[in-house]
Structure formats: C-alpha cells, structure tokens
Amino acid sequence: MGVRQSAGQKSGRRTLSAEPATHLAKLPPPPRTKPKFLVCSSGKGGSGKTCLTRNLSVFAAHAGLKVATLDLDPQQGLTNWFAIRPEEAIAIPNVAVPLADLSRALREVEALGELHLVLVDTPPGVDASPAEMRKLLLMADFVLVPTGQGAGDLRSVIEWMRFIRREERPSAFVLNLTVRAAGSFDRAKQRLIEAGDLCPFDIRLYESIRVSDEIGLSVLEMKGANGLADLRGVWGFVRNALGLKVASDE
Ligand SMILES: Nc1ncnc2c1ncn2[C@@H]1O[C@H](COP(=O)(O)OP(=O)(O)O)[C@@H](O)[C@H]1O
Ligand SMILES: [Mg+2]
C-alpha cells in the first residue's frame, strides 16, 4: 500500500516541515519597528520645550505607548524633573546625554529596546552644536517649535522655522504661555501662520503648569489642574501628525 503524498510533495515543492531546523536559526530576527522621533526645539530659551516634552511623554505613556525621552540639554531640566517624580507616577525611561554627543545618545536610546515614540528635549539655543542639531532635525519625524507670543520670541522661532523647512522636516509652531486677551496673541498667530504650520491648540499661561514642573508631575497627573485641555489638544495634534495609533483607536 502506497503512502499518501500531499499536493506539495507530489509537485516537488518543499513543505515548511521539510526545512531543516538549522535553516530557521539562520533567519534574521524580524525587523524592529523604528520609533517615531518628536523633537521639541526653538531658537529661544524659556519657551516651553522641556515643559512640553514632560507633559507629552506622560500623555503618550498613559495612552499605552512605549515611550522614552531623550534629554540633550546639558542643563538637564528634564532629567531633574524625572528625579523628583513620585514613585507611583508612570515610569518613562529617560536618556540624558548632551547634544554634542548625539551618536552616543542615540545608541543609548536604541539599547532601551522597542519603542513607539521618543520625545527629544533640546538645549535652550540652537547654535551650540549646529552639526548635531542638523543631524537630529534630519531624523525627526516631527519638530515642535514652542514659542511665547511676544515679538522678541517670534523673531527667533520664525528664523528657526525657516531652517527646519529648508530641511523639509514636518513641523509646527505651538504657542505657549499665552494670554489670549492680549492683542499680541492674535498678532502672533497671524505672524506664525505666515511662517509655518501652527498647532491649533495654544497652551495658556497657568500657575498649575509651572507648579507641576516643580513637583515632578505632569498636568495630566494633577487633580483639577488648569491647562489640561490645552495640553491634551497639543497631544492629539502631535499624535495625529506622527500617525501614532493608541488602544482607544481600535
Ligand atoms: N503654559 C505655561 N504656563 C505656566 N508656566 C509655564 C508654561 N510653560 C512653561 N512654563 C514654565 O516656564 C519655564 C520655562 O519653561 P521650559 O519648559 O523650562 O522652557 P525651555 O525648556 O524652552 O527653556 C518653566 O519654569 C516652566 O515651568
Ligand atoms: Mg529646557
């Protein structure tokens, strides 16, 4: 009595079970998904880069994304904030390496394993390590440029945005520390929209945002804090711009 052959064997095609096990061991591991890089930068100190990085990283972690932060500012404002976070606050890995040593910073981020999102905080100015800054920009999936609404703030960020756009990086301004009732608010929006994209949510000047920074919390983690709706709006804008899916999208 003959042994029944499968269609694959009859036609001479090799079935998976016929492969020697050693062959499988030689296959490369499945490709790792590359994390999205969100870079917060502006030509101006005190515009809210670190504040945005903190708050957006907590929104991302609470949305179930695997997220890490990269503190490229030698002053390490972001890293100091992590150091004072309460134990029960959501854990977010942070790499602190100055921008001047960007290659090492990226190796350390890579060593964290698979991530969906890396939020990068940058030094106050943009001139300290121009070559590294440009390299960082070129690898950014999105560049967020926070700015105050004063004329002095606008000048430097508009110039910085010109550079970002010359490098063809997706980017947007976000107005921070805003006072909506002041005439300068509308004037700032008008100037920014002529110079680049503008996040439709601004972040108002709120004492609770400043306090949250001082106590190692994000606004999302503080009961009844002002500024939550503003920051949630910015997070939604950024998430969409990066094409990040979260659990609630399913
Ligand atoms: N919307 C806001 N309302 C109130 N205080 C803010 C707001 N955004 C930032 N701050 C405060 O302003 C200061 C400068 O912000 P920071 O994020 O450190 O700026 P940068 O990193 O661009 O130098 C910090 O003390 C921060 O807590
Ligand atoms: Mg900072």
PDB file of C-alpha atoms and ligand atoms in Angstrom:
ATOM      1  CA  MET A   1       0.000   0.000   0.000  1.00  0.00           C
ATOM      2  CA  GLY A   2       1.481   3.312  -1.068  1.00  0.00           C
ATOM      3  CA  VAL A   3       1.931   6.282   1.310  1.00  0.00           C
ATOM      4  CA  ARG A   4      -0.367   9.211   0.513  1.00  0.00           C
ATOM      5  CA  GLN A   5       1.528  12.261  -0.653  1.00  0.00           C
ATOM      6  CA  SER A   6       0.472  15.834  -0.106  1.00  0.00           C
ATOM      7  CA  ALA A   7      -0.048  18.083  -3.136  1.00  0.00           C
ATOM      8  CA  GLY A   8       3.180  19.883  -2.257  1.00  0.00           C
ATOM      9  CA  GLN A   9       5.234  16.683  -2.215  1.00  0.00           C
ATOM     10  CA  LYS A  10       3.703  15.453  -5.470  1.00  0.00           C
ATOM     11  CA  SER A  11       4.631  18.631  -7.269  1.00  0.00           C
ATOM     12  CA  GLY A  12       8.119  18.563  -5.843  1.00  0.00           C
ATOM     13  CA  ARG A  13       7.535  21.738  -3.739  1.00  0.00           C
ATOM     14  CA  ARG A  14       9.140  21.548  -0.332  1.00  0.00           C
ATOM     15  CA  THR A  15       6.805  21.951   2.608  1.00  0.00           C
ATOM     16  CA  LEU A  16       7.818  24.001   5.667  1.00  0.00           C
ATOM     17  CA  SER A  17       8.247  20.825   7.780  1.00  0.00           C
ATOM     18  CA  ALA A  18      10.816  19.566   5.289  1.00  0.00           C
ATOM     19  CA  GLU A  19      13.112  22.542   6.085  1.00  0.00           C
ATOM     20  CA  PRO A  20      15.992  21.608   8.387  1.00  0.00           C
ATOM     21  CA  ALA A  21      15.697  23.339  11.771  1.00  0.00           C
ATOM     22  CA  THR A  22      19.173  24.865  11.373  1.00  0.00           C
ATOM     23  CA  HIS A  23      17.944  26.842   8.375  1.00  0.00           C
ATOM     24  CA  LEU A  24      15.383  28.634  10.575  1.00  0.00           C
ATOM     25  CA  ALA A  25      18.053  29.597  13.080  1.00  0.00           C
ATOM     26  CA  LYS A  26      19.908  31.474  10.342  1.00  0.00           C
ATOM     27  CA  LEU A  27      16.973  33.760   9.522  1.00  0.00           C
ATOM     28  CA  PRO A  28      17.465  37.349  10.673  1.00  0.00           C
ATOM     29  CA  PRO A  29      15.200  38.453  13.558  1.00  0.00           C
ATOM     30  CA  PRO A  30      12.017  40.242  12.468  1.00  0.00           C
ATOM     31  CA  PRO A  31      12.753  43.923  11.794  1.00  0.00           C
ATOM     32  CA  ARG A  32      12.211  46.171  14.806  1.00  0.00           C
ATOM     33  CA  THR A  33       9.702  48.928  14.309  1.00  0.00           C
ATOM     34  CA  LYS A  34      11.547  52.199  14.255  1.00  0.00           C
ATOM     35  CA  PRO A  35      10.276  54.585  16.926  1.00  0.00           C
ATOM     36  CA  LYS A  36       8.894  57.952  15.905  1.00  0.00           C
ATOM     37  CA  PHE A  37      11.078  60.886  16.944  1.00  0.00           C
ATOM     38  CA  LEU A  38       9.382  64.032  18.150  1.00  0.00           C
ATOM     39  CA  VAL A  39      11.878  66.868  18.584  1.00  0.00           C
ATOM     40  CA  CYS A  40      10.998  69.921  20.694  1.00  0.00           C
ATOM     41  CA  SER A  41      13.266  72.766  19.703  1.00  0.00           C
ATOM     42  CA  SER A  42      13.232  76.526  19.302  1.00  0.00           C
ATOM     43  CA  GLY A  43      15.680  79.338  18.972  1.00  0.00           C
ATOM     44  CA  LYS A  44      14.608  80.655  22.365  1.00  0.00           C
ATOM     45  CA  GLY A  45      15.106  79.500  25.954  1.00  0.00           C
ATOM     46  CA  GLY A  46      12.121  79.522  28.306  1.00  0.00           C
ATOM     47  CA  SER A  47       9.575  78.892  25.535  1.00  0.00           C
ATOM     48  CA  GLY A  48       8.403  75.576  26.983  1.00  0.00           C
ATOM     49  CA  LYS A  49      10.439  72.849  25.265  1.00  0.00           C
ATOM     50  CA  THR A  50      11.087  70.926  28.451  1.00  0.00           C
ATOM     51  CA  CYS A  51       7.581  71.518  29.766  1.00  0.00           C
ATOM     52  CA  LEU A  52       6.071  70.163  26.557  1.00  0.00           C
ATOM     53  CA  THR A  53       8.396  67.156  26.492  1.00  0.00           C
ATOM     54  CA  ARG A  54       7.393  66.248  30.065  1.00  0.00           C
ATOM     55  CA  ASN A  55       3.687  66.612  29.531  1.00  0.00           C
ATOM     56  CA  LEU A  56       3.506  64.965  26.116  1.00  0.00           C
ATOM     57  CA  SER A  57       5.575  61.998  27.320  1.00  0.00           C
ATOM     58  CA  VAL A  58       3.071  61.352  30.120  1.00  0.00           C
ATOM     59  CA  PHE A  59       0.106  61.617  27.714  1.00  0.00           C
ATOM     60  CA  ALA A  60       1.844  59.087  25.446  1.00  0.00           C
ATOM     61  CA  ALA A  61       2.636  56.683  28.296  1.00  0.00           C
ATOM     62  CA  HIS A  62      -0.935  56.892  29.606  1.00  0.00           C
ATOM     63  CA  ALA A  63      -2.198  56.131  26.100  1.00  0.00           C
ATOM     64  CA  GLY A  64      -0.317  52.814  26.314  1.00  0.00           C
ATOM     65  CA  LEU A  65       2.556  53.736  24.007  1.00  0.00           C
ATOM     66  CA  LYS A  66       6.081  52.548  24.740  1.00  0.00           C
ATOM     67  CA  VAL A  67       7.756  55.876  25.139  1.00  0.00           C
ATOM     68  CA  ALA A  68      11.145  57.240  26.172  1.00  0.00           C
ATOM     69  CA  THR A  69      12.577  60.716  26.466  1.00  0.00           C
ATOM     70  CA  LEU A  70      15.964  61.971  25.395  1.00  0.00           C
ATOM     71  CA  ASP A  71      17.389  64.938  27.291  1.00  0.00           C
ATOM     72  CA  LEU A  72      20.028  66.564  25.081  1.00  0.00           C
ATOM     73  CA  ASP A  73      20.228  69.721  27.188  1.00  0.00           C
ATOM     74  CA  PRO A  74      23.416  69.797  29.301  1.00  0.00           C
ATOM     75  CA  GLN A  75      21.373  71.656  31.956  1.00  0.00           C
ATOM     76  CA  GLN A  76      19.213  68.515  32.276  1.00  0.00           C
ATOM     77  CA  GLY A  77      15.958  70.189  33.299  1.00  0.00           C
ATOM     78  CA  LEU A  78      14.004  67.175  32.067  1.00  0.00           C
ATOM     79  CA  THR A  79      16.224  64.671  33.849  1.00  0.00           C
ATOM     80  CA  ASN A  80      15.956  66.632  37.114  1.00  0.00           C
ATOM     81  CA  TRP A  81      12.167  66.511  36.803  1.00  0.00           C
ATOM     82  CA  PHE A  82      12.257  62.726  36.442  1.00  0.00           C
ATOM     83  CA  ALA A  83      14.413  62.550  39.562  1.00  0.00           C
ATOM     84  CA  ILE A  84      11.717  64.198  41.697  1.00  0.00           C
ATOM     85  CA  ARG A  85       8.751  62.280  40.290  1.00  0.00           C
ATOM     86  CA  PRO A  86       6.707  60.447  42.913  1.00  0.00           C
ATOM     87  CA  GLU A  87       7.222  56.677  42.922  1.00  0.00           C
ATOM     88  CA  GLU A  88       3.642  55.941  41.906  1.00  0.00           C
ATOM     89  CA  ALA A  89       3.838  58.165  38.783  1.00  0.00           C
ATOM     90  CA  ILE A  90       4.014  56.308  35.476  1.00  0.00           C
ATOM     91  CA  ALA A  91       7.598  55.270  34.657  1.00  0.00           C
ATOM     92  CA  ILE A  92       9.196  56.646  31.486  1.00  0.00           C
ATOM     93  CA  PRO A  93      12.799  55.774  30.608  1.00  0.00           C
ATOM     94  CA  ASN A  94      14.976  58.828  30.042  1.00  0.00           C
ATOM     95  CA  VAL A  95      18.399  59.095  28.421  1.00  0.00           C
ATOM     96  CA  ALA A  96      20.496  62.130  29.363  1.00  0.00           C
ATOM     97  CA  VAL A  97      23.423  62.801  27.027  1.00  0.00           C
ATOM     98  CA  PRO A  98      24.394  66.275  25.739  1.00  0.00           C
ATOM     99  CA  LEU A  99      23.568  67.120  22.120  1.00  0.00           C
ATOM    100  CA  ALA A 100      27.307  67.337  21.352  1.00  0.00           C
ATOM    101  CA  ASP A 101      27.412  63.542  21.773  1.00  0.00           C
ATOM    102  CA  LEU A 102      24.315  62.735  19.720  1.00  0.00           C
ATOM    103  CA  SER A 103      25.617  59.393  18.424  1.00  0.00           C
ATOM    104  CA  ARG A 104      26.039  58.049  21.955  1.00  0.00           C
ATOM    105  CA  ALA A 105      22.618  59.420  22.914  1.00  0.00           C
ATOM    106  CA  LEU A 106      21.011  57.528  20.038  1.00  0.00           C
ATOM    107  CA  ARG A 107      22.866  54.318  20.909  1.00  0.00           C
ATOM    108  CA  GLU A 108      21.564  54.571  24.468  1.00  0.00           C
ATOM    109  CA  VAL A 109      18.015  55.089  23.225  1.00  0.00           C
ATOM    110  CA  GLU A 110      18.380  52.084  20.925  1.00  0.00           C
ATOM    111  CA  ALA A 111      19.519  49.978  23.905  1.00  0.00           C
ATOM    112  CA  LEU A 112      16.155  50.636  25.599  1.00  0.00           C
ATOM    113  CA  GLY A 113      14.538  48.145  23.215  1.00  0.00           C
ATOM    114  CA  GLU A 114      11.412  48.511  21.126  1.00  0.00           C
ATOM    115  CA  LEU A 115       9.656  51.885  21.446  1.00  0.00           C
ATOM    116  CA  HIS A 116       6.792  53.636  19.700  1.00  0.00           C
ATOM    117  CA  LEU A 117       7.890  57.159  20.460  1.00  0.00           C
ATOM    118  CA  VAL A 118      10.971  59.076  21.565  1.00  0.00           C
ATOM    119  CA  LEU A 119      10.472  62.663  22.717  1.00  0.00           C
ATOM    120  CA  VAL A 120      13.601  64.738  22.407  1.00  0.00           C
ATOM    121  CA  ASP A 121      14.260  67.827  24.514  1.00  0.00           C
ATOM    122  CA  THR A 122      16.964  70.138  23.197  1.00  0.00           C
ATOM    123  CA  PRO A 123      19.214  72.852  24.673  1.00  0.00           C
ATOM    124  CA  PRO A 124      17.870  76.417  25.024  1.00  0.00           C
ATOM    125  CA  GLY A 125      19.537  77.799  21.884  1.00  0.00           C
ATOM    126  CA  VAL A 126      20.086  76.065  18.556  1.00  0.00           C
ATOM    127  CA  ASP A 127      23.641  77.215  17.847  1.00  0.00           C
ATOM    128  CA  ALA A 128      25.678  75.222  20.383  1.00  0.00           C
ATOM    129  CA  SER A 129      26.286  72.087  18.250  1.00  0.00           C
ATOM    130  CA  PRO A 130      25.000  73.007  14.769  1.00  0.00           C
ATOM    131  CA  ALA A 131      26.125  69.803  13.035  1.00  0.00           C
ATOM    132  CA  GLU A 132      24.459  67.581  15.643  1.00  0.00           C
ATOM    133  CA  MET A 133      21.363  69.753  15.662  1.00  0.00           C
ATOM    134  CA  ARG A 134      21.025  69.378  11.913  1.00  0.00           C
ATOM    135  CA  LYS A 135      21.524  65.618  12.170  1.00  0.00           C
ATOM    136  CA  LEU A 136      18.819  65.480  14.825  1.00  0.00           C
ATOM    137  CA  LEU A 137      16.447  67.504  12.667  1.00  0.00           C
ATOM    138  CA  LEU A 138      17.006  65.236   9.691  1.00  0.00           C
ATOM    139  CA  MET A 139      15.976  62.189  11.677  1.00  0.00           C
ATOM    140  CA  ALA A 140      12.967  63.875  13.317  1.00  0.00           C
ATOM    141  CA  ASP A 141       9.522  62.635  12.305  1.00  0.00           C
ATOM    142  CA  PHE A 142       8.063  65.867  13.604  1.00  0.00           C
ATOM    143  CA  VAL A 143       9.542  69.070  15.015  1.00  0.00           C
ATOM    144  CA  LEU A 144       7.507  71.038  17.504  1.00  0.00           C
ATOM    145  CA  VAL A 145       8.578  74.648  17.996  1.00  0.00           C
ATOM    146  CA  PRO A 146       7.082  76.217  21.127  1.00  0.00           C
ATOM    147  CA  THR A 147       7.047  79.985  21.384  1.00  0.00           C
ATOM    148  CA  GLY A 148       5.724  82.761  23.523  1.00  0.00           C
ATOM    149  CA  GLN A 149       3.517  85.410  21.908  1.00  0.00           C
ATOM    150  CA  GLY A 150       5.912  88.381  22.310  1.00  0.00           C
ATOM    151  CA  ALA A 151       7.548  89.976  19.284  1.00  0.00           C
ATOM    152  CA  GLY A 152      11.031  89.038  20.562  1.00  0.00           C
ATOM    153  CA  ASP A 153      10.043  85.370  20.909  1.00  0.00           C
ATOM    154  CA  LEU A 154       8.608  85.296  17.409  1.00  0.00           C
ATOM    155  CA  ARG A 155      11.671  86.657  15.656  1.00  0.00           C
ATOM    156  CA  SER A 156      13.946  83.834  16.765  1.00  0.00           C
ATOM    157  CA  VAL A 157      11.468  80.987  16.272  1.00  0.00           C
ATOM    158  CA  ILE A 158      10.468  82.196  12.807  1.00  0.00           C
ATOM    159  CA  GLU A 159      14.098  82.183  11.782  1.00  0.00           C
ATOM    160  CA  TRP A 160      14.476  78.695  13.230  1.00  0.00           C
ATOM    161  CA  MET A 161      11.375  77.508  11.367  1.00  0.00           C
ATOM    162  CA  ARG A 162      12.878  78.739   8.089  1.00  0.00           C
ATOM    163  CA  PHE A 163      15.820  76.448   8.701  1.00  0.00           C
ATOM    164  CA  ILE A 164      13.576  73.468   9.576  1.00  0.00           C
ATOM    165  CA  ARG A 165      11.507  73.975   6.453  1.00  0.00           C
ATOM    166  CA  ARG A 166      14.586  74.284   4.262  1.00  0.00           C
ATOM    167  CA  GLU A 167      15.479  70.812   5.569  1.00  0.00           C
ATOM    168  CA  GLU A 168      11.921  69.752   4.644  1.00  0.00           C
ATOM    169  CA  ARG A 169      11.058  68.423   8.079  1.00  0.00           C
ATOM    170  CA  PRO A 170       7.394  68.174   9.105  1.00  0.00           C
ATOM    171  CA  SER A 171       6.930  70.760  11.812  1.00  0.00           C
ATOM    172  CA  ALA A 172       4.633  73.178  13.583  1.00  0.00           C
ATOM    173  CA  PHE A 173       4.793  76.072  15.983  1.00  0.00           C
ATOM    174  CA  VAL A 174       2.849  75.820  19.202  1.00  0.00           C
ATOM    175  CA  LEU A 175       2.012  78.981  21.112  1.00  0.00           C
ATOM    176  CA  ASN A 176       2.818  78.573  24.796  1.00  0.00           C
ATOM    177  CA  LEU A 177       2.466  80.762  27.882  1.00  0.00           C
ATOM    178  CA  THR A 178      -0.345  82.562  26.121  1.00  0.00           C
ATOM    179  CA  VAL A 179      -2.576  85.371  27.321  1.00  0.00           C
ATOM    180  CA  ARG A 180      -5.439  85.159  24.880  1.00  0.00           C
ATOM    181  CA  ALA A 181      -6.999  88.504  25.790  1.00  0.00           C
ATOM    182  CA  ALA A 182      -3.861  90.446  24.843  1.00  0.00           C
ATOM    183  CA  GLY A 183      -3.644  91.942  21.356  1.00  0.00           C
ATOM    184  CA  SER A 184      -0.256  90.310  20.877  1.00  0.00           C
ATOM    185  CA  PHE A 185      -1.943  86.877  20.865  1.00  0.00           C
ATOM    186  CA  ASP A 186      -3.750  87.377  17.555  1.00  0.00           C
ATOM    187  CA  ARG A 187      -0.791  89.213  16.070  1.00  0.00           C
ATOM    188  CA  ALA A 188       1.452  86.264  17.000  1.00  0.00           C
ATOM    189  CA  LYS A 189      -0.941  83.765  15.415  1.00  0.00           C
ATOM    190  CA  GLN A 190      -1.006  85.820  12.233  1.00  0.00           C
ATOM    191  CA  ARG A 191       2.794  86.017  12.007  1.00  0.00           C
ATOM    192  CA  LEU A 192       3.311  82.346  12.804  1.00  0.00           C
ATOM    193  CA  ILE A 193       0.768  81.064  10.315  1.00  0.00           C
ATOM    194  CA  GLU A 194       2.579  83.002   7.598  1.00  0.00           C
ATOM    195  CA  ALA A 195       5.904  81.410   8.560  1.00  0.00           C
ATOM    196  CA  GLY A 196       4.866  77.775   9.039  1.00  0.00           C
ATOM    197  CA  ASP A 197       2.168  75.443  10.344  1.00  0.00           C
ATOM    198  CA  LEU A 198       0.637  76.324  13.681  1.00  0.00           C
ATOM    199  CA  CYS A 199      -0.811  73.858  16.174  1.00  0.00           C
ATOM    200  CA  PRO A 200      -4.500  74.788  16.558  1.00  0.00           C
ATOM    201  CA  PHE A 201      -4.205  74.470  20.344  1.00  0.00           C
ATOM    202  CA  ASP A 202      -2.214  77.001  22.345  1.00  0.00           C
ATOM    203  CA  ILE A 203      -1.161  76.471  25.949  1.00  0.00           C
ATOM    204  CA  ARG A 204      -2.233  79.227  28.248  1.00  0.00           C
ATOM    205  CA  LEU A 205      -0.038  80.639  30.975  1.00  0.00           C
ATOM    206  CA  TYR A 206      -1.172  78.799  34.092  1.00  0.00           C
ATOM    207  CA  GLU A 207       0.383  78.679  37.509  1.00  0.00           C
ATOM    208  CA  SER A 208      -0.503  74.969  37.774  1.00  0.00           C
ATOM    209  CA  ILE A 209       1.691  74.185  34.761  1.00  0.00           C
ATOM    210  CA  ARG A 210       4.650  75.843  36.452  1.00  0.00           C
ATOM    211  CA  VAL A 211       3.849  74.109  39.757  1.00  0.00           C
ATOM    212  CA  SER A 212       3.547  70.705  38.061  1.00  0.00           C
ATOM    213  CA  ASP A 213       7.076  71.131  36.749  1.00  0.00           C
ATOM    214  CA  GLU A 214       8.339  71.895  40.237  1.00  0.00           C
ATOM    215  CA  ILE A 215       6.793  68.820  41.850  1.00  0.00           C
ATOM    216  CA  GLY A 216       7.710  66.225  39.225  1.00  0.00           C
ATOM    217  CA  LEU A 217       4.220  65.763  37.827  1.00  0.00           C
ATOM    218  CA  SER A 218       2.580  66.355  34.502  1.00  0.00           C
ATOM    219  CA  VAL A 219      -0.639  68.320  34.318  1.00  0.00           C
ATOM    220  CA  LEU A 220      -2.432  65.063  33.486  1.00  0.00           C
ATOM    221  CA  GLU A 221      -1.402  63.687  36.871  1.00  0.00           C
ATOM    222  CA  MET A 222      -2.564  66.681  38.917  1.00  0.00           C
ATOM    223  CA  LYS A 223      -6.141  66.825  40.130  1.00  0.00           C
ATOM    224  CA  GLY A 224      -8.064  69.806  38.770  1.00  0.00           C
ATOM    225  CA  ALA A 225      -5.005  71.406  37.159  1.00  0.00           C
ATOM    226  CA  ASN A 226      -5.526  74.183  34.647  1.00  0.00           C
ATOM    227  CA  GLY A 227      -4.030  73.630  31.242  1.00  0.00           C
ATOM    228  CA  LEU A 228      -5.120  70.018  30.863  1.00  0.00           C
ATOM    229  CA  ALA A 229      -7.446  70.696  27.916  1.00  0.00           C
ATOM    230  CA  ASP A 230      -4.790  72.829  26.199  1.00  0.00           C
ATOM    231  CA  LEU A 231      -2.090  70.178  26.544  1.00  0.00           C
ATOM    232  CA  ARG A 232      -4.468  67.376  25.568  1.00  0.00           C
ATOM    233  CA  GLY A 233      -5.197  69.307  22.383  1.00  0.00           C
ATOM    234  CA  VAL A 234      -1.493  69.591  21.572  1.00  0.00           C
ATOM    235  CA  TRP A 235      -1.023  65.873  22.283  1.00  0.00           C
ATOM    236  CA  GLY A 236      -3.878  64.993  19.882  1.00  0.00           C
ATOM    237  CA  PHE A 237      -2.342  67.213  17.201  1.00  0.00           C
ATOM    238  CA  VAL A 238       1.124  65.668  17.609  1.00  0.00           C
ATOM    239  CA  ARG A 239      -0.164  62.105  17.783  1.00  0.00           C
ATOM    240  CA  ASN A 240      -2.065  62.583  14.557  1.00  0.00           C
ATOM    241  CA  ALA A 241       0.882  64.286  12.863  1.00  0.00           C
ATOM    242  CA  LEU A 242       3.079  61.310  13.789  1.00  0.00           C
ATOM    243  CA  GLY A 243       0.442  58.784  12.736  1.00  0.00           C
ATOM    244  CA  LEU A 244       0.573  57.075  16.139  1.00  0.00           C
ATOM    245  CA  LYS A 245      -2.259  54.699  16.899  1.00  0.00           C
ATOM    246  CA  VAL A 246      -3.301  54.142  20.505  1.00  0.00           C
ATOM    247  CA  ALA A 247      -5.525  51.493  22.130  1.00  0.00           C
ATOM    248  CA  SER A 248      -8.656  53.698  22.055  1.00  0.00           C
ATOM    249  CA  ASP A 249      -8.406  53.950  18.219  1.00  0.00           C
ATOM    250  CA  GLU A 250      -9.350  50.266  17.839  1.00  0.00           C
TER     251      GLU A 250
HETATM  252  N1  LIG B   1       1.998  77.289  29.805  1.00  0.00           N
HETATM  253  C1  LIG B   1       2.764  77.553  30.878  1.00  0.00           C
HETATM  254  N2  LIG B   1       2.238  78.159  31.968  1.00  0.00           N
HETATM  255  C2  LIG B   1       2.994  78.448  33.053  1.00  0.00           C
HETATM  256  N3  LIG B   1       4.296  78.186  33.152  1.00  0.00           N
HETATM  257  C3  LIG B   1       4.893  77.589  32.095  1.00  0.00           C
HETATM  258  C4  LIG B   1       4.164  77.229  30.919  1.00  0.00           C
HETATM  259  N4  LIG B   1       5.031  76.643  30.039  1.00  0.00           N
HETATM  260  C5  LIG B   1       6.235  76.633  30.647  1.00  0.00           C
HETATM  261  N5  LIG B   1       6.158  77.199  31.872  1.00  0.00           N
HETATM  262  C6  LIG B   1       7.260  77.447  32.816  1.00  0.00           C
HETATM  263  O1  LIG B   1       8.186  78.318  32.158  1.00  0.00           O
HETATM  264  C7  LIG B   1       9.516  77.969  32.471  1.00  0.00           C
HETATM  265  C8  LIG B   1      10.291  77.698  31.199  1.00  0.00           C
HETATM  266  O2  LIG B   1       9.760  76.546  30.572  1.00  0.00           O
HETATM  267  P1  LIG B   1      10.712  75.414  29.998  1.00  0.00           P
HETATM  268  O3  LIG B   1       9.873  74.316  29.517  1.00  0.00           O
HETATM  269  O4  LIG B   1      11.774  75.087  31.002  1.00  0.00           O
HETATM  270  O5  LIG B   1      11.381  76.191  28.757  1.00  0.00           O
HETATM  271  P2  LIG B   1      12.584  75.747  27.814  1.00  0.00           P
HETATM  272  O6  LIG B   1      12.805  74.283  28.010  1.00  0.00           O
HETATM  273  O7  LIG B   1      12.132  76.085  26.430  1.00  0.00           O
HETATM  274  O8  LIG B   1      13.769  76.564  28.211  1.00  0.00           O
HETATM  275  C9  LIG B   1       9.427  76.772  33.411  1.00  0.00           C
HETATM  276  O9  LIG B   1       9.507  77.217  34.738  1.00  0.00           O
HETATM  277  C10 LIG B   1       8.045  76.197  33.128  1.00  0.00           C
HETATM  278  O10 LIG B   1       7.509  75.545  34.264  1.00  0.00           O
HETATM  279 MG    MG B   2      14.563  73.305  28.611  1.00  0.00          MG
END
